[in-house]
XYZ file of C-alpha atoms in Angstrom:
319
model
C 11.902 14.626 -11.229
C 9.919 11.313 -12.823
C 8.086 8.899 -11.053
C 10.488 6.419 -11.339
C 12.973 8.747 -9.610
C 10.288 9.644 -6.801
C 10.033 5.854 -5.780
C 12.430 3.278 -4.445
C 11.006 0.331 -3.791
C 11.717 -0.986 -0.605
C 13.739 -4.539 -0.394
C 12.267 -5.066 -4.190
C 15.797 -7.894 -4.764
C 14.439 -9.984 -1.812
C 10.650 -9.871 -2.902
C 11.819 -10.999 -6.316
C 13.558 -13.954 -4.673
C 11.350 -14.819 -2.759
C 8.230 -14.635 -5.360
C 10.783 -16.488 -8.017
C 9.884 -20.038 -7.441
C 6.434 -19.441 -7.895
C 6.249 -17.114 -10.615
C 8.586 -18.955 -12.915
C 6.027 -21.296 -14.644
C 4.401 -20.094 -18.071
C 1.301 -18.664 -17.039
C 1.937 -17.553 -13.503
C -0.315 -14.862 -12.211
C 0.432 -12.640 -9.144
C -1.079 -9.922 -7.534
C 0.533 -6.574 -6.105
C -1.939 -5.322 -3.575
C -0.223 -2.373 -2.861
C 0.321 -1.072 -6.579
C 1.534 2.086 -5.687
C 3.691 3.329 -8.431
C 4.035 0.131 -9.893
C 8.030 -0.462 -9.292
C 7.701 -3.782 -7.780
C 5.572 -5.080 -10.288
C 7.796 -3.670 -13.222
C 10.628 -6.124 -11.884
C 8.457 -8.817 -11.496
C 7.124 -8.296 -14.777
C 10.495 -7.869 -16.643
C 11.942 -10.996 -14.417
C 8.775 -13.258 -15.181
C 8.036 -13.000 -18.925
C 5.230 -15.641 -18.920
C 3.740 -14.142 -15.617
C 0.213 -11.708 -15.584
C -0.270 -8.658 -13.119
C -3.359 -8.451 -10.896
C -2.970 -4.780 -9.451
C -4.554 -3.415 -6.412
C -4.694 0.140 -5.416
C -7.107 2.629 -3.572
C -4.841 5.583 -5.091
C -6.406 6.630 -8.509
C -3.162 8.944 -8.634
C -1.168 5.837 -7.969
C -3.195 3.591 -10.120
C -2.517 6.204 -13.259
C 1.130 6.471 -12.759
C 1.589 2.723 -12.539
C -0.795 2.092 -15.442
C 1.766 4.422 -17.097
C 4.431 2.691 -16.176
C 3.458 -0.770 -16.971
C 1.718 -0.234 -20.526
C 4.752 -1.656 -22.509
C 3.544 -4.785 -21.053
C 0.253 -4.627 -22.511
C -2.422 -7.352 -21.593
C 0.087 -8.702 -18.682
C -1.033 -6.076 -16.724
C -4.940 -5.847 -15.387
C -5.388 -2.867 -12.670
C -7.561 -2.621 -10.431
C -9.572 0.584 -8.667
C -9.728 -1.052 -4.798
C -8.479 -1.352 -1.272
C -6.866 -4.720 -1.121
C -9.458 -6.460 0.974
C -11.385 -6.315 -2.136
C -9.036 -9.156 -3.908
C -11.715 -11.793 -4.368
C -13.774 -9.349 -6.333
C -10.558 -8.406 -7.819
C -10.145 -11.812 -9.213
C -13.028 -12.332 -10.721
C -12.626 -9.166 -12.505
C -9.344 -10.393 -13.807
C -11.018 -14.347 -14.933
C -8.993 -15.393 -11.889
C -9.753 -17.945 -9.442
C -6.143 -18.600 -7.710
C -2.817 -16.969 -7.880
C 0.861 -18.031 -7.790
C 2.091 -14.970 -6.039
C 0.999 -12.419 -3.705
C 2.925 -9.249 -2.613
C 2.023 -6.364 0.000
C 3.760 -3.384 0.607
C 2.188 -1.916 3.668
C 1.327 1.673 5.176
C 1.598 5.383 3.033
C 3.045 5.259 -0.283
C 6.199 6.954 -1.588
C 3.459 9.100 -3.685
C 1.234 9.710 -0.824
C 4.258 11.360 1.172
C 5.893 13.270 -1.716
C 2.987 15.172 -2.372
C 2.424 17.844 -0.254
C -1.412 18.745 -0.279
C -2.144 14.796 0.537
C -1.894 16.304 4.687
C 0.052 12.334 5.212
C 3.349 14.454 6.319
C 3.332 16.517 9.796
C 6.880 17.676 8.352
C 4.667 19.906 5.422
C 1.668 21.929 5.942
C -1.428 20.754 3.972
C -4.783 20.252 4.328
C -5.523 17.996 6.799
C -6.944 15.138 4.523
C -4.839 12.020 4.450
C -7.248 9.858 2.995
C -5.163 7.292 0.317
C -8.647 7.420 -1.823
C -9.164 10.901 -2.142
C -12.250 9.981 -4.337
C -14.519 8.859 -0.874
C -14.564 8.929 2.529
C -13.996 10.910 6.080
C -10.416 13.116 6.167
C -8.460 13.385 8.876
C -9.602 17.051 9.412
C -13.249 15.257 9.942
C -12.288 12.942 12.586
C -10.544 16.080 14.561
C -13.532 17.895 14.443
C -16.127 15.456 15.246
C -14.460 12.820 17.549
C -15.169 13.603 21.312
C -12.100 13.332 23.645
C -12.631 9.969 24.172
C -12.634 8.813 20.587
C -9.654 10.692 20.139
C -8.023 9.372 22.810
C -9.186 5.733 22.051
C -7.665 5.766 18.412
C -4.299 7.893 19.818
C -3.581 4.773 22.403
C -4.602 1.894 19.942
C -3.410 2.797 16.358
C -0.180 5.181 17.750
C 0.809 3.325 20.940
C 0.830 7.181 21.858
C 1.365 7.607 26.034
C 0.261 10.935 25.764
C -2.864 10.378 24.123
C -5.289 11.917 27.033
C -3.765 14.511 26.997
C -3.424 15.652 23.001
C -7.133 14.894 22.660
C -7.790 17.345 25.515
C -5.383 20.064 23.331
C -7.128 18.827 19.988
C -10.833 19.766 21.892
C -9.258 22.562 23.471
C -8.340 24.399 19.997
C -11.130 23.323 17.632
C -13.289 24.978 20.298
C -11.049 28.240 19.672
C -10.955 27.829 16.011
C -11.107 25.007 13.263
C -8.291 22.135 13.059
C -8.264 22.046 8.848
C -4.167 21.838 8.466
C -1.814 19.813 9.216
C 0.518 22.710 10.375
C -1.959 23.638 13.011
C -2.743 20.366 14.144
C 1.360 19.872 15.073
C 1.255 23.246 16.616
C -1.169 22.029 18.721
C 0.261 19.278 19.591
C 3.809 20.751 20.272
C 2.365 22.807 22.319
C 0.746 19.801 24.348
C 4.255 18.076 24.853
C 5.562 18.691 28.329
C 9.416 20.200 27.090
C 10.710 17.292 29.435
C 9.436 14.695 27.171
C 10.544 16.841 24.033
C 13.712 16.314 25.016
C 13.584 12.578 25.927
C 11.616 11.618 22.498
C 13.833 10.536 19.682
C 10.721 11.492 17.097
C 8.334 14.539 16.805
C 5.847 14.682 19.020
C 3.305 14.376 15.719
C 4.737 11.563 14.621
C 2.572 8.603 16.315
C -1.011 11.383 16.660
C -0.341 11.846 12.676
C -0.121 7.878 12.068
C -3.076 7.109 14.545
C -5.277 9.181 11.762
C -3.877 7.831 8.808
C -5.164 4.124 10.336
C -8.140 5.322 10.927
C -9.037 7.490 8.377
C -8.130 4.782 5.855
C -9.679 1.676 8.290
C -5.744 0.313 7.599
C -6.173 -2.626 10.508
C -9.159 -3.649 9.683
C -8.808 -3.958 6.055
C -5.826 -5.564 6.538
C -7.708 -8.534 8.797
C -9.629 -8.904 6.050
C -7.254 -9.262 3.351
C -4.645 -11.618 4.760
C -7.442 -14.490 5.389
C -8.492 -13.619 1.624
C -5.101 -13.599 0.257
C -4.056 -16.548 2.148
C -6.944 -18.439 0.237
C -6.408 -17.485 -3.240
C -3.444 -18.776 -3.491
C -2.909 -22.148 -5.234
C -0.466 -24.498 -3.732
C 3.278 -23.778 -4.436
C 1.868 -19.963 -4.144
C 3.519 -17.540 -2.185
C 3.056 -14.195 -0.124
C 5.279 -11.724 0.714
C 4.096 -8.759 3.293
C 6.013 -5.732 4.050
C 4.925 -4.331 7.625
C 6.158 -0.667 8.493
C 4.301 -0.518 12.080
C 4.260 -2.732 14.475
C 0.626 -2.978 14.631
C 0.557 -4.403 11.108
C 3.597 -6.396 11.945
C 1.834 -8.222 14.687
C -1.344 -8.629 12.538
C 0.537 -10.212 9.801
C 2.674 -12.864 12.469
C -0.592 -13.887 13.745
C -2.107 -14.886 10.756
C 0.873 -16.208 9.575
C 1.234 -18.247 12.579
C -2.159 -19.955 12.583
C -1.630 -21.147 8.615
C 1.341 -22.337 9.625
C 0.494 -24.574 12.197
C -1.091 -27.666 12.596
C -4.921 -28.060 13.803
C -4.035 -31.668 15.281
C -5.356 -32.217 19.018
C -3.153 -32.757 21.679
C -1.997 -36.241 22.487
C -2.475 -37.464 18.715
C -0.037 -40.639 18.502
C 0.238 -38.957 14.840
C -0.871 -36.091 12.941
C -3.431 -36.866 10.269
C -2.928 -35.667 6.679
C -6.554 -33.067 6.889
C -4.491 -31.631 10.569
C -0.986 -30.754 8.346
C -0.216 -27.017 8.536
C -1.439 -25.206 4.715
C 1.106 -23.258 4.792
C 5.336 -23.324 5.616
C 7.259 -20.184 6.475
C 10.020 -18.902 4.054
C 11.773 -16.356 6.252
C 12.623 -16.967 10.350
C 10.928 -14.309 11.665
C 10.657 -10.955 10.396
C 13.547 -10.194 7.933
C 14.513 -6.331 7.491
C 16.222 -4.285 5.264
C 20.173 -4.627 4.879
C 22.266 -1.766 6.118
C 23.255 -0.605 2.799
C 19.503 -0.679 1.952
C 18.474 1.170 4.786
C 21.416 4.338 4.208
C 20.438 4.798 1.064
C 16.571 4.566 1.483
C 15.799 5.845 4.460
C 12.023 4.431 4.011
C 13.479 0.938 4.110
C 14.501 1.505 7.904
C 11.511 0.306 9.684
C 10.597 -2.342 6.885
C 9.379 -5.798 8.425
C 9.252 -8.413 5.715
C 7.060 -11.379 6.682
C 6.356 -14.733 3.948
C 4.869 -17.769 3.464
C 4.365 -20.697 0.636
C 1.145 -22.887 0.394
C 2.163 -26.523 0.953
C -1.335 -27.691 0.472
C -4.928 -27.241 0.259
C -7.716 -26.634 2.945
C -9.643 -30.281 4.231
């Protein structure tokens, strides 16, 4: 199996779309701060032949296989070695000051799942790592065996919306006292074991499912990196530029609307006979809402079903 067969990319028609009127001067640069394996890029790249690549990614693994990918289109194409609240430093790198287009793709990568010994999938036994730079920082298997019951608890209720989130922690400190938590097979075992079999039966997912994505947030500081790098995305852009975001929680989803929502609304104080030029909104929104994934999408890429797509076009620049 290739890479190329390994990754769909999710809703990549729409993104083109929606990036098109921005990218279709000679020129254009855009960023992909979710590089991944490069696939969305590629079709902007092959759509937009005057256009330049900025690409993000904390993945070396991803970085090489995109790099890969992309080298037929030579100097188009800078990549960059960072999590995507880095993009001002990014930009400079790149002789860059502001951008036409910006496009994130959210949460684990196709890559990130496929491979096994990454720990991201409670479906595969691993080790327990799930870190999306496996060159630095704390794995998943750290946080279980240092976190006290309340930290545990804390990051099950906040990041996984989990309701039984007491209750794994006290399983999580009941079995690393017993024996070491360094797989991601024994962690769900624990945890299975945890679920009441009345609520087994109710739930619609594993009971993993929302523990295992609680980690990967805060192993990989997902949230907070992600409050960081709207504001700074939002701001390179160049007027006429547009963002796309692809949300695949609903904590990101809400992050994203929020942000979205204050740049796209006006700063003018109430009871204003008129709104001043300096008080006009910065930026308009392209989609109503959050737009997801057409049926025929979503059967034949099952990734694609909880896609939220979220955008946004500068209309002018910051008083």
């Amino acid at each position: 199996m290739t890479n190329h067969e390994i990754h769909t990319p999710v809703l990549l028609d729409r993104c083109v779309e929606l990036l098109a009127p921005a990218l279709q001067r000679e020129g254009a640069v855009f960023v992909d701060a979710t590089e991944g394996m490069g696939g969305h890029s590629e079709a902007l790249l092959e759509r937009f032949p005057g256009a330049r690549l900025i690409g993000l990614d904390r993945d070396t693994d991803a970085l090489r296989i995109a790099g890969e990918r992309l080298a037929r289109f030579g100097e188009r194409v800078h990549l960059v070695h960072t999590v995507y609240d880095g993009i001002d430093a990014a930009l400079a790198s790149a002789g860059v000051d502001r951008v036409d287009g910006i496009l994130f793709d959210l949460g684990v990568s196709s890559l990130q799942l496929d491979e096994a010994d990454r720990g991201f999938a409670y479906s595969q036994d691993a080790p327990l790592d799930m870190r999306m730079d496996q060159t630095a920082g704390t794995t998943a298997a750290d946080i279980v065996a240092t976190y006290t019951e309340g930290n545990l608890r804390r990051i099950f209720e906040r990041y996984g919306e989990e309701k039984l989130a007491g209750r794994y922690a006290r399983a999580i400190i009941e079995a690393r006292g017993r024996a070491p938590l360094t797989r991601s097979g024994e962690l769900v075992e624990v945890l299975i074991a945890a679920t009441p079999a009345a609520v087994q039966r109710e739930r619609s997912g594993h009971p993993a499912k929302r523990v295992f994505q609680a980690l990967r947030i805060e192993v990989n500081a997902e949230l907070a990196v992600l409050e960081r790098a709207l504001p700074a995305a939002l701001d390179a852009l160049r007027v006429g530029g547009r963002i796309v975001v692809m949300s695949y929680q609903s904590l990101e989803d809400r992050q994203v609307k929020r942000v979205f929502a204050e740049a796209s609304a006006s700063t003018a104080p109430s009871g204003l006979p008129v709104e001043l030029p300096e008080h006009a909104p910065r930026f308009r929104l392209l989609v109503r809402g959050a737009e997801m994934a057409p049926d025929d999408e979503r059967e034949r890429n099952p990734r694609a079903k909880p896609v939220r797509l979220r955008a946004a076009e500068r209309v002018r620049e910051a008083s």
